[in-house]
Short mmCIF file of C-alpha atoms in Angstrom, two decimals:
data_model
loop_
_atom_site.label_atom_id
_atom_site.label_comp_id
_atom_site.label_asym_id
_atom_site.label_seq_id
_atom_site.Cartn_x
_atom_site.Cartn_y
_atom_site.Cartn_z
CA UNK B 1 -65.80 -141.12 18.92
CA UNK B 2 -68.81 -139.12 17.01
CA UNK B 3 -71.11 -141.39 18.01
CA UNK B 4 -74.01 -138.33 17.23
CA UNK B 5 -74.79 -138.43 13.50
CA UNK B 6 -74.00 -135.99 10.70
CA UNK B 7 -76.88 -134.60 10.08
CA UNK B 8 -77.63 -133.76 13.52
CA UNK B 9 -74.21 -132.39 14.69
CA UNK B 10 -74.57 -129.87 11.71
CA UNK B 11 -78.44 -128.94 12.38
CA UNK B 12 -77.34 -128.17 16.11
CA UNK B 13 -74.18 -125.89 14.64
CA UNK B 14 -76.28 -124.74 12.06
CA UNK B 15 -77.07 -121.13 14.03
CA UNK B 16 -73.30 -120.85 15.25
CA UNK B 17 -72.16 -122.04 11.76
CA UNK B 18 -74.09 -118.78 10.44
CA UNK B 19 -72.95 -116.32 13.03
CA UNK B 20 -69.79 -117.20 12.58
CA UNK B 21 -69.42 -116.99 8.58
CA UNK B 22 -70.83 -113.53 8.95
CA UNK B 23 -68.15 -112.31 11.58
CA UNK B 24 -65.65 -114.20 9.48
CA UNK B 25 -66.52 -111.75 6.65
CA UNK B 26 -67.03 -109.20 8.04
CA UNK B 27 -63.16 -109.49 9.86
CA UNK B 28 -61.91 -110.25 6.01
CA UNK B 29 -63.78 -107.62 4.26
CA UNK B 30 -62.88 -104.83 6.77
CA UNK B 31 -59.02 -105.91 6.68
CA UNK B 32 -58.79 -105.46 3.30
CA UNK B 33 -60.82 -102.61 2.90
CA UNK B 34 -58.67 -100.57 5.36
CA UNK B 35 -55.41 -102.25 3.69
CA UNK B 36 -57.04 -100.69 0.16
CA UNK B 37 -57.53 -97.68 1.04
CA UNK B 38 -54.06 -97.12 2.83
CA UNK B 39 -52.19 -99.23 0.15
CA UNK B 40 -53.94 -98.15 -3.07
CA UNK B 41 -52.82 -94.62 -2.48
CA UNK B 42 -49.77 -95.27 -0.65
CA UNK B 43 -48.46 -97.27 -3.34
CA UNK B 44 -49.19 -94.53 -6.12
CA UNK B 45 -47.63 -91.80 -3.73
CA UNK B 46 -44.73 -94.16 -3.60
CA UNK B 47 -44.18 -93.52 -7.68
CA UNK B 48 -44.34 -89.76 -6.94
CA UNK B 49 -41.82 -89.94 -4.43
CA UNK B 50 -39.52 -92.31 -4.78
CA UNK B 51 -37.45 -91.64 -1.32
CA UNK B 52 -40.71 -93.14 0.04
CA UNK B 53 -40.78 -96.01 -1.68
CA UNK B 54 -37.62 -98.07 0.82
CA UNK B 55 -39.76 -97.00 3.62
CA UNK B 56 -43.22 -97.95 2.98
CA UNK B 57 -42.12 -101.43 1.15
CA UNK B 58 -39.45 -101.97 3.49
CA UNK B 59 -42.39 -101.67 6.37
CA UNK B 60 -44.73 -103.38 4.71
CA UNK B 61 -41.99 -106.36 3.85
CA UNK B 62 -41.12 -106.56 7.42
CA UNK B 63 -44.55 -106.58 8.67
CA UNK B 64 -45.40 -109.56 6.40
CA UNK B 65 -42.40 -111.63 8.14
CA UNK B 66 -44.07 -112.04 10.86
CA UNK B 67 -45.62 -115.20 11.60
CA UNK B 68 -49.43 -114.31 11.75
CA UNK B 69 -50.30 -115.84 15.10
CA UNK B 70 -47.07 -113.43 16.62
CA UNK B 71 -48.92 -110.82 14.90
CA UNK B 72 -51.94 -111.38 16.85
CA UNK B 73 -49.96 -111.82 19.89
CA UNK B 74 -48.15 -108.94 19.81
CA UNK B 75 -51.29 -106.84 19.50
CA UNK B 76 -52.75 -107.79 22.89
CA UNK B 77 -50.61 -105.83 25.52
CA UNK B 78 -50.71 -102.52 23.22
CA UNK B 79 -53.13 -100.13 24.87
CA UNK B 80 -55.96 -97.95 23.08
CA UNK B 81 -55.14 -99.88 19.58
CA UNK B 82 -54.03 -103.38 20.85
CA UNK B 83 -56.34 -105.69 23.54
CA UNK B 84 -58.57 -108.64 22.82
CA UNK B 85 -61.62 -108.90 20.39
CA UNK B 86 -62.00 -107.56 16.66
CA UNK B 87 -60.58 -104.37 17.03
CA UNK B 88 -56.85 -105.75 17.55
CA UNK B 89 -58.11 -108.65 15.10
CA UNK B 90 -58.68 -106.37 12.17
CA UNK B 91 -55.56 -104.33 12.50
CA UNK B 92 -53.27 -107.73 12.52
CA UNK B 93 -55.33 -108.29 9.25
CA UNK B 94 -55.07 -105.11 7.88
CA UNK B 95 -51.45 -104.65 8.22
CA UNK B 96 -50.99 -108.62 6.76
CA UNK B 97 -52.83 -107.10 3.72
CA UNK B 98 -50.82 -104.18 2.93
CA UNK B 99 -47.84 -105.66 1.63
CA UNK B 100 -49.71 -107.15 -1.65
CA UNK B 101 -51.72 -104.52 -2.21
CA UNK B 102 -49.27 -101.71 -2.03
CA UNK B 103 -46.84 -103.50 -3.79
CA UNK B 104 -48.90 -104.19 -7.10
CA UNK B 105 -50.57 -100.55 -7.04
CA UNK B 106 -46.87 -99.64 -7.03
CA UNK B 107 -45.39 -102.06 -9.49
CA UNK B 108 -48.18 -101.35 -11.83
CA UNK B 109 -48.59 -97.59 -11.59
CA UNK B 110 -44.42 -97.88 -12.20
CA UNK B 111 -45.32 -100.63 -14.98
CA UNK B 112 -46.95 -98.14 -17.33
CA UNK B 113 -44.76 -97.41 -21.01
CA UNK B 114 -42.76 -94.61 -20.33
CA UNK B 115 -43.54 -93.70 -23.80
CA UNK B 116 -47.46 -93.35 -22.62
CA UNK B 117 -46.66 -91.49 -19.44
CA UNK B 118 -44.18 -88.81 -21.77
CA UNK B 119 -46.94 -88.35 -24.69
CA UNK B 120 -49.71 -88.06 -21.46
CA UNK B 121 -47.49 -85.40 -20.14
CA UNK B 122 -46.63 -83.63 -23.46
CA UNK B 123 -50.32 -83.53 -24.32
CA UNK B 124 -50.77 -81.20 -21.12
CA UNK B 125 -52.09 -83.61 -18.77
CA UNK B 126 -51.70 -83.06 -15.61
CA UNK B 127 -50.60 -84.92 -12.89
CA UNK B 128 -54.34 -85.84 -11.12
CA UNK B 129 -55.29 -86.43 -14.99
CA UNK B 130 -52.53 -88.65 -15.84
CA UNK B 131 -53.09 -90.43 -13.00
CA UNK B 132 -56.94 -91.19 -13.30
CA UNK B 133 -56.76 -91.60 -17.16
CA UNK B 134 -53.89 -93.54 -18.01
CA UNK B 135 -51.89 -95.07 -15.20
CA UNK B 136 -55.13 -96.26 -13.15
CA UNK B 137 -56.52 -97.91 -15.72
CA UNK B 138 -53.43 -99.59 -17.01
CA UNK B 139 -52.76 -100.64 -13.39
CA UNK B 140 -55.94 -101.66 -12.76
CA UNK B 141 -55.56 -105.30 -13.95
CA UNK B 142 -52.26 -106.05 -11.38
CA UNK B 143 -53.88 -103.98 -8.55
CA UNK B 144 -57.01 -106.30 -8.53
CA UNK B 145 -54.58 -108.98 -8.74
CA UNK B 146 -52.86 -108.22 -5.44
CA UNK B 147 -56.27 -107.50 -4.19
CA UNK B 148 -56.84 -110.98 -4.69
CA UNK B 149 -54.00 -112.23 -3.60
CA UNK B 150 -54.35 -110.05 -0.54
CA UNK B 151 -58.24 -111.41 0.36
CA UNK B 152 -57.09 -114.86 -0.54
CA UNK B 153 -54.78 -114.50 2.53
CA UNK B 154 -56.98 -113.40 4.82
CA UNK B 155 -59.57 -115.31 4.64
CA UNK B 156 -57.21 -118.37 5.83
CA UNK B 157 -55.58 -116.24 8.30
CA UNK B 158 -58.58 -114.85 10.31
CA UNK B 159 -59.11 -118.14 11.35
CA UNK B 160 -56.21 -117.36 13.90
CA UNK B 161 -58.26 -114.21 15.01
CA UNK B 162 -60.63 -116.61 17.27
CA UNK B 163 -57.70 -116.81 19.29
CA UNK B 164 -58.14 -113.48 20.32
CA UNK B 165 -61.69 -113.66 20.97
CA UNK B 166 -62.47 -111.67 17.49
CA UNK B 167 -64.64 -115.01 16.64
CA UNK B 168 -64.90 -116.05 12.88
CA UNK B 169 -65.16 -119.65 12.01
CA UNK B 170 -61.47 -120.00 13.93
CA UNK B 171 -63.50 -120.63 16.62
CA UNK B 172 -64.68 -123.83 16.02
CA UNK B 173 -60.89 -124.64 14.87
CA UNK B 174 -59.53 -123.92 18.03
CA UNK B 175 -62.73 -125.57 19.96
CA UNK B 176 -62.19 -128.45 17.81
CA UNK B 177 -58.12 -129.01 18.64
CA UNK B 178 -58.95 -128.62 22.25
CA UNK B 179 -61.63 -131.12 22.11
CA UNK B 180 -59.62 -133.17 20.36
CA UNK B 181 -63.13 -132.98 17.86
CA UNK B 182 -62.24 -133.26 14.16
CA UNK B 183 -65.87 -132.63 13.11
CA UNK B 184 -65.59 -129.05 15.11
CA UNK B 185 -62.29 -128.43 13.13
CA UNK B 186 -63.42 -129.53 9.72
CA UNK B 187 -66.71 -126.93 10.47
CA UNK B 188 -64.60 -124.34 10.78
CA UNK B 189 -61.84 -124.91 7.96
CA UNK B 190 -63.98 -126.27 5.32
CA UNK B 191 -66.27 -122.93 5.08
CA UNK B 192 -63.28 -120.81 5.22
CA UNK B 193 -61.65 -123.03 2.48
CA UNK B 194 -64.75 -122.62 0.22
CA UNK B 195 -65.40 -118.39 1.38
CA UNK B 196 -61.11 -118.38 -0.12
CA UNK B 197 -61.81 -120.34 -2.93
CA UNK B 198 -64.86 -118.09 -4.07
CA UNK B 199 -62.68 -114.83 -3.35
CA UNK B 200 -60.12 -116.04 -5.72
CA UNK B 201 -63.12 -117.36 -8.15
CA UNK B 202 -64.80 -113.72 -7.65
CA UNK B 203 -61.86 -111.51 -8.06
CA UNK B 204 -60.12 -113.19 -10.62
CA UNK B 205 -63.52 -113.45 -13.03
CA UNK B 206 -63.18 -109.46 -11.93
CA UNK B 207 -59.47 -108.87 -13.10
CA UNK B 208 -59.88 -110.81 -16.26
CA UNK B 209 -63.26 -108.68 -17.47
CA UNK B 210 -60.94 -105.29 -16.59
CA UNK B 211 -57.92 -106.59 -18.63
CA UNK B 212 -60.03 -107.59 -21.77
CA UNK X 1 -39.22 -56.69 -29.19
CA UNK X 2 -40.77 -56.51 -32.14
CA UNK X 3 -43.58 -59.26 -32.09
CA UNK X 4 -44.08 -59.58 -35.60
CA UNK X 5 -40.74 -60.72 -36.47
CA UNK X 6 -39.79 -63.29 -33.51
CA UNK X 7 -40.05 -66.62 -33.91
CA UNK X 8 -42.49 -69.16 -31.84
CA UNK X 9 -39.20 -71.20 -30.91
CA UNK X 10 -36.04 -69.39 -29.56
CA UNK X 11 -32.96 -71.14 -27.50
CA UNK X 12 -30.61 -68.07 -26.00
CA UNK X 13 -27.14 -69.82 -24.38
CA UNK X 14 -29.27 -72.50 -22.83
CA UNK X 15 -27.11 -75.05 -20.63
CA UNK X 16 -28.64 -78.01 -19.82
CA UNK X 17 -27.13 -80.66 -17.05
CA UNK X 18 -28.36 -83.55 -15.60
CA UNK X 19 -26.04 -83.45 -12.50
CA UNK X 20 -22.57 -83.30 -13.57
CA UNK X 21 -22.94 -84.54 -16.77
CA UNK X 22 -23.66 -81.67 -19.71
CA UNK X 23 -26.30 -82.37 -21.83
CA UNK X 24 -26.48 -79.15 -23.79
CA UNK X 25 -24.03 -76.03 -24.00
CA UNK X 26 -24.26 -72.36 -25.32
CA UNK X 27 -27.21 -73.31 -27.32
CA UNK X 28 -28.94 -70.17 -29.30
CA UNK X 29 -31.17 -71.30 -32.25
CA UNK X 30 -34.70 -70.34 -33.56
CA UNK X 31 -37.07 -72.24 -35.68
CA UNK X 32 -39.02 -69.61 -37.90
CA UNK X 33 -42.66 -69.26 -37.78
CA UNK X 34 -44.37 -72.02 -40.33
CA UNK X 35 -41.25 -73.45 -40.90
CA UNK X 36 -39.18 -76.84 -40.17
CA UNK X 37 -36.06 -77.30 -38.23
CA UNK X 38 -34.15 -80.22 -38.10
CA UNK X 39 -31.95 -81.01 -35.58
CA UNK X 40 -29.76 -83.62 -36.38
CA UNK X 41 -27.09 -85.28 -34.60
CA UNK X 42 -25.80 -88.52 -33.69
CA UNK X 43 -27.01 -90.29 -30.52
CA UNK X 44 -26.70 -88.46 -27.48
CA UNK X 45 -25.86 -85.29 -29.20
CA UNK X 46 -28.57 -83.60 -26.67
CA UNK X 47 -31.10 -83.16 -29.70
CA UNK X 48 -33.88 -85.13 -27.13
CA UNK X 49 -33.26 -83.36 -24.52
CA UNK X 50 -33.49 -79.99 -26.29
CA UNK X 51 -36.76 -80.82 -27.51
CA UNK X 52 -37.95 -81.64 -24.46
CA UNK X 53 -36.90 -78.28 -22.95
CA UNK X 54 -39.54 -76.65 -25.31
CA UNK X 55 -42.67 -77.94 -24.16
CA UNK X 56 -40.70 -78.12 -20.36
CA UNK X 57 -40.53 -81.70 -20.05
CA UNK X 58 -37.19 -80.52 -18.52
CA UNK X 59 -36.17 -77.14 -17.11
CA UNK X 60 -32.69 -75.08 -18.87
CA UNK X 61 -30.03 -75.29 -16.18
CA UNK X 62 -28.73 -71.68 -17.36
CA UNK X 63 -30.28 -69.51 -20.47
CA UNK X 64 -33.81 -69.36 -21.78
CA UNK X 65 -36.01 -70.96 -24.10
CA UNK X 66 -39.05 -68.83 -25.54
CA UNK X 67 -42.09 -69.94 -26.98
CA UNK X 68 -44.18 -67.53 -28.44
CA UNK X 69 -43.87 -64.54 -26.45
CA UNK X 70 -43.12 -65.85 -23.26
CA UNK X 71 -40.28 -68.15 -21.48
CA UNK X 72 -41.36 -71.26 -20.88
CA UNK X 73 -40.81 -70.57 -17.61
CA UNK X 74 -43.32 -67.83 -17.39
CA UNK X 75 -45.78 -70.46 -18.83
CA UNK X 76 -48.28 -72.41 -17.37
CA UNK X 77 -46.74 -75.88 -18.18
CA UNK X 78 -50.11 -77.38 -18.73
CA UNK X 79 -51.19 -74.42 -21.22
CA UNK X 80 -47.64 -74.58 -22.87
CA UNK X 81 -47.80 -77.85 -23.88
CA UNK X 82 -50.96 -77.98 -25.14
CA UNK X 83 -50.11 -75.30 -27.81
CA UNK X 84 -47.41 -77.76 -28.59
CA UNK X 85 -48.12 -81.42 -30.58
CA UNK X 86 -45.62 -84.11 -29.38
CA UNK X 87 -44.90 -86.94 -31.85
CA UNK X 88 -42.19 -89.67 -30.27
CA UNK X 89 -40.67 -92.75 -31.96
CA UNK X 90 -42.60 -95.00 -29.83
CA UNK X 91 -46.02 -93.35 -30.58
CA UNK X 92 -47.29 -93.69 -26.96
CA UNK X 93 -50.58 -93.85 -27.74
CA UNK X 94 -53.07 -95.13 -25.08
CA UNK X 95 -53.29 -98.70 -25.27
CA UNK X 96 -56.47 -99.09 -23.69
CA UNK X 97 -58.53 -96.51 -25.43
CA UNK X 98 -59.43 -96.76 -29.22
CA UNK X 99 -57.64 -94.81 -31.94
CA UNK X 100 -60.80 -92.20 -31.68
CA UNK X 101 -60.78 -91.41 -28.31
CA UNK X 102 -56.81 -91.01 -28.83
CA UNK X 103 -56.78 -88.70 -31.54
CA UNK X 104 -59.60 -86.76 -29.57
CA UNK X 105 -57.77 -86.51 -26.09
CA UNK X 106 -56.16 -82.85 -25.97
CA UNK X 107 -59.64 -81.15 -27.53
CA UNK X 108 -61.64 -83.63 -24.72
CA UNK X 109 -59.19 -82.03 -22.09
CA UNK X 110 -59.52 -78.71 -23.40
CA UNK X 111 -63.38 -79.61 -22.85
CA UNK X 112 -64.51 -78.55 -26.17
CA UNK X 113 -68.23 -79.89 -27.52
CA UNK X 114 -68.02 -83.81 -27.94
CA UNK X 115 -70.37 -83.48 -31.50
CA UNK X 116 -67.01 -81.03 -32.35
CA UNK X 117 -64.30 -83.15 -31.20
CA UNK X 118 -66.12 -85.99 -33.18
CA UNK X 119 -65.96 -84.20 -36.54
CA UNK X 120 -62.66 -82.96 -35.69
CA UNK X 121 -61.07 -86.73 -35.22
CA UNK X 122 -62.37 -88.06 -38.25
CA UNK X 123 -61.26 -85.15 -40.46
CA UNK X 124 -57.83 -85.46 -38.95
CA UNK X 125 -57.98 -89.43 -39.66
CA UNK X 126 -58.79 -88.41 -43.29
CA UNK X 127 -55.67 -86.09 -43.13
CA UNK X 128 -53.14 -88.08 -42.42
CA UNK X 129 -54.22 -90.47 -44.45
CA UNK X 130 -56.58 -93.02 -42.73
CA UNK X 131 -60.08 -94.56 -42.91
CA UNK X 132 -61.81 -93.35 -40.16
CA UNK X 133 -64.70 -95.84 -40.31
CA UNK X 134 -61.74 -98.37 -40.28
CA UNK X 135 -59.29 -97.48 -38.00
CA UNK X 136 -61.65 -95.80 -35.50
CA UNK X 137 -63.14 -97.87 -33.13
CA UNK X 138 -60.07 -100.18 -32.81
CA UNK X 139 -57.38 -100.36 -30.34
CA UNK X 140 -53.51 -99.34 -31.07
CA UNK X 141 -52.19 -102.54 -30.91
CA UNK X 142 -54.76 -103.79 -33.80
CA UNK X 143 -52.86 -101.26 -36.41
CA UNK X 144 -49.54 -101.41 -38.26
CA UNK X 145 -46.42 -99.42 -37.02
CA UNK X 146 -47.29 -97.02 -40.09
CA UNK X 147 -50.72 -96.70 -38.88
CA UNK X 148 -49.86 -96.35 -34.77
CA UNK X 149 -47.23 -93.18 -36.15
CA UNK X 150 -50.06 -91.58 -38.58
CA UNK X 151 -52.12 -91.57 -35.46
CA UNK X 152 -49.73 -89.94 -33.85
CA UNK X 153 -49.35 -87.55 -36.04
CA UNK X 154 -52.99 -86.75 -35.94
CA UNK X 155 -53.28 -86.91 -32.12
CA UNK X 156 -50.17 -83.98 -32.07
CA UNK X 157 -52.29 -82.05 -34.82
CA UNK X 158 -55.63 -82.54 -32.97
CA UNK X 159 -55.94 -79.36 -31.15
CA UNK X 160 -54.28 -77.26 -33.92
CA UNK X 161 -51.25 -76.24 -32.05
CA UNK X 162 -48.88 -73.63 -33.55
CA UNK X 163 -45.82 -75.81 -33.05
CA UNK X 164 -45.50 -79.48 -34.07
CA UNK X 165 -42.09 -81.26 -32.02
CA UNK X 166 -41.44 -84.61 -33.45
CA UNK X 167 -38.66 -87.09 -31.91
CA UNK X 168 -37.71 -89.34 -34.55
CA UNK X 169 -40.91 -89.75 -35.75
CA UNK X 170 -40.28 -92.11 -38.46
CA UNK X 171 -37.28 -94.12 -36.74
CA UNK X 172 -39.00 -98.07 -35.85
CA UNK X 173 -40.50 -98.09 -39.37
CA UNK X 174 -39.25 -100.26 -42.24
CA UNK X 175 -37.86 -98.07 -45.08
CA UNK X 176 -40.80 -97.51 -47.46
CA UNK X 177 -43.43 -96.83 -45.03
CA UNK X 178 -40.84 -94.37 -43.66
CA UNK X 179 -40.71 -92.85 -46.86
CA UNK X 180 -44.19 -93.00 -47.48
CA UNK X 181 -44.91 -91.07 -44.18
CA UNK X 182 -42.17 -88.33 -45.22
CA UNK X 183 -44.07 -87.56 -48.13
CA UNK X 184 -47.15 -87.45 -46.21
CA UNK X 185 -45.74 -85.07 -43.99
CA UNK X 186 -44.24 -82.75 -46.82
CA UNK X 187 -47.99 -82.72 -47.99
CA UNK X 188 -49.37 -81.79 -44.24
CA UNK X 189 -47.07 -79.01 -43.97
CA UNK X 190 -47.40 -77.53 -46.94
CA UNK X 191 -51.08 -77.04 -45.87
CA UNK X 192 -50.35 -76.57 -42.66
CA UNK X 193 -47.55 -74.62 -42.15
CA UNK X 194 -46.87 -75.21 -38.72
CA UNK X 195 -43.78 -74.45 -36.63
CA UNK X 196 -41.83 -77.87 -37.11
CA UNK X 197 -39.27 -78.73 -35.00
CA UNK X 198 -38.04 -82.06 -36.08
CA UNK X 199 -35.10 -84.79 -34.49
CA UNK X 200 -33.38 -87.12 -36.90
CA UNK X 201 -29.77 -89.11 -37.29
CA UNK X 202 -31.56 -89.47 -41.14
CA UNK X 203 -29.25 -86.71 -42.77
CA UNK X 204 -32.01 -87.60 -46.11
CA UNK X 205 -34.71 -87.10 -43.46
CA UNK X 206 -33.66 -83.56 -42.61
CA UNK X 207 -32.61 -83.08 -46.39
CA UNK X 208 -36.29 -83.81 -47.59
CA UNK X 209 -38.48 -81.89 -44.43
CA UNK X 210 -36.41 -79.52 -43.23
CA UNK X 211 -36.26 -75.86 -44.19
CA UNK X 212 -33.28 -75.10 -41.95
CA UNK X 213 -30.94 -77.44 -40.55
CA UNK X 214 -28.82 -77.26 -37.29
CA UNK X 215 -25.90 -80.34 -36.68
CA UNK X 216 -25.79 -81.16 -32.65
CA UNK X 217 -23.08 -82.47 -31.57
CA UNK X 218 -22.29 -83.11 -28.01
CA UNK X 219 -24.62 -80.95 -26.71
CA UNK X 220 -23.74 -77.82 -28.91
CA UNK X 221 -24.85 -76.66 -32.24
CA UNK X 222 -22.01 -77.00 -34.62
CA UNK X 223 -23.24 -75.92 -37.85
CA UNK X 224 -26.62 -74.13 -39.25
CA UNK X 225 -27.95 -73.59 -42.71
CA UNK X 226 -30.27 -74.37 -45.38
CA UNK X 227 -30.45 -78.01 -46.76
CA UNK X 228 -28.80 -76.64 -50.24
CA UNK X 229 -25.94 -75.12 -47.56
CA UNK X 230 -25.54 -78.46 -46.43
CA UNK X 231 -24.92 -80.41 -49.25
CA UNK X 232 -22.85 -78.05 -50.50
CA UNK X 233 -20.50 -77.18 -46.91
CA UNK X 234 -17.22 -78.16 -47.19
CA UNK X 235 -16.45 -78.26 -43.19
CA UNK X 236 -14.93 -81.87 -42.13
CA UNK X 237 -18.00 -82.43 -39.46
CA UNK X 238 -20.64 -82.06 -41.87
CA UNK X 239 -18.69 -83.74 -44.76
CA UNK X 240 -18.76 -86.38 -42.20
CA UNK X 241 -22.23 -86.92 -41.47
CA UNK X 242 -23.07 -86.80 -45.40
CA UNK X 243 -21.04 -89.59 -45.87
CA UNK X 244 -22.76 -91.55 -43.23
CA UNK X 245 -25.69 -91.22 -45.11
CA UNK X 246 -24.53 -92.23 -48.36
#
């Protein structure tokens, strides 16, 4: 069925396999920086307020419920943010990334000693200080966590972004099942395997040198 | 009013509810200037909660509370409290900073000279009774739960407020080191002489620190006096809470 050997099938891939790595990361490290800098804060307003806090979980819950590919397909008929290519890619991504990392800036923001937070407060700290000083840095550890957990996740699902022409090593996936070419589908899942596996290598090396 | 004679710490009919349920009632008590008042009461007697209306971790629901010459209304909380050391039963201290940078928080906040904050954290080490070439550089959880509460004690001291409030200071230790610390404190204050407002169920507690003693009991003050007074009052309530010392 492959009658073309190895070595050759991967030197002629070799320029796609590279192209496609790079818009693979790029997809992943977008997606979660948007989902950081929405959930990071969101999730510490959340333990100021806590009327917000059914809202924003409860959205981001429901948002991770949906099956991924739906995701993706519900994106395409919504005008201006919606449509095919990276733009309706990254927001399926994005939004698939929230829930972790809003939840753990939350639960570890709300984890802190109440004893710590009442002496912080006592000692005339105020809020911003409190914040930055003491519950950040105690938080730190689980917020990296669910940053991890978060990238983890996406790097598996952009695969599925290919399917709306946002490229990424999905691509040769979905080339590969309509081929019927197992060699196509392996160059596509194996790199995104080993890109998760290092993010989880990365980030947790990261989380353990911050909890100490 | 005459500003020589007030004292740093004045209740006037403060009511204090959380919802329906009243914490404190009619309250009106003062703590003199350089001097220590213990409240003590039984659990949920409002004592907590009164001390925490001081430095405006809570607001009165009806009343006022002075500090100094001002409500604490009229403060700025931020300034308030830092006039005012805080010592709880569970220390608080930050677990991920060493005991220096601890002790040295409020005077770092304050933004006084770090060579001055220094010098200031190791003489307060040295006061309350700890090596500070020892204990400096490590982290809370590396120390004793007599060392964690003398840390305390000098992180509440560290800016030199007027006005110490301690919550059961003493209250997770074992019995000696609990009376070890007492002492300690006597010592302090009779340096010191700050305004002490102190919480306690330890009737011996408030016996040995306490210049003045007010009994809390749901949420209003039921008796006042010296500790002499005390020993010596014949009403039931107080007879009472002797006994459950004895």
């Amino acid at each position: 069925m492959n009658p073309q050997p190895l070595g050759e099938f991967l030197a002629l891939h070799a320029p796609e396999l590279l192209r496609r790595t790079g818009e693979h990361l790029w997809l992943t490290l977008l997606a979660i920086g948007i989902a950081a800098a929405i959930g990071i804060p969101l999730g510490v307003a959340v333990t100021r307020r806590p009327r917000l806090e059914r809202w924003a979980l409860g959205f981001a819950n429901v948002v991770q419920t949906i099956p991924s590919l739906a995701l993706f397909g519900f994106l395409i008929p919504i005008p201006l943010i919606g449509g095919i290519g990276a733009r309706s890619a990254v927001i399926a991504l994005t939004l698939y990334a929230l829930l972790p990392i809003l939840r753990n800036a939350y639960e570890g923001v709300r984890g802190v000693d109440p004893s710590v937070r009442e002496s912080a407060l006592a000692m005339g700290m105020t809020d911003w200080q409190l914040l930055r000083l003491v519950e950040l840095p105690l938080a730190a550890p689980l917020i990296l966590a669910g940053l991890r957990v978060a990238t983890v996740t996406c790097v598996g699902v952009t695969t599925i972004a290919a399917l709306i022409g946002a490229g990424g090593l999905g691509t040769f996936i979905f080339t590969g099942l309509q081929t019927v070419n197992a060699r196509l589908i392996l160059l596509g899942a194996v790199p995104s395997a080993l890109l998760a596996l290092a993010a989880d290598f990365g980030l947790g090396w990261a989380e353990r040198r911050i909890a100490r | 009013m005459d500003s020589a004679a007030i004292s740093p710490v004045r209740l006037e009919s403060v009511r204090y509810q959380i919802g329906e349920a009243l914490i404190l009632d009619d309250v009106t008590l003062d703590a003199a200037a350089g001097q220590t008042l213990a409240l003590l009461g039984r659990s949920g007697s409002g004592k907590t909660s009164l001390l925490r209306l001081i430095n405006r971790l809570q607001s009165p629901s009806a009343g006022e509370v002075w500090v100094e010459d001002r409500r604490t209304l009229d403060w700025d909380p931020i300034r308030l409290r830092r006039r005012i050391g805080y010592v709880i039963q569970e220390v608080g201290l930050f677990p991920h900073w060493s005991v220096e940078r601890n002790v040295g928080v409020v005077p770092r906040l304050e933004g006084r000279p770090e060579e001055a904050v220094r010098r200031r954290v190791r003489e307060l080490l040295e006061l309350v009774g700890l090596e500070p070439d020892a204990v400096a550089a490590r982290r809370p959880r590396e120390l004793s739960g007599g060392q964690r509460q003398r840390v305390g004690v000098a992180r509440a001291l560290a800016a030199d407020p007027p006005i110490l409030l301690l919550d059961e200071p003493f209250g997770a230790l074992d019995p000696i080191t609990r009376r070890d610390l007492q002492q300690e404190l006597l010592r302090l204050q009779g340096a010191l002489r700050k305004t002490i407002v102190l919480v306690t169920h330890d009737v011996r507690e408030a016996l040995l620190l306490a210049d003045r003693i007010a009994l809390l009991e749901q949420g209003r003050v039921v008796w006042r006096g010296t500790p002499a007074e005390f020993e010596a009052a014949p009403e039931e309530r107080v007879r009472r809470f002797r006994e459950s010392a004895a």
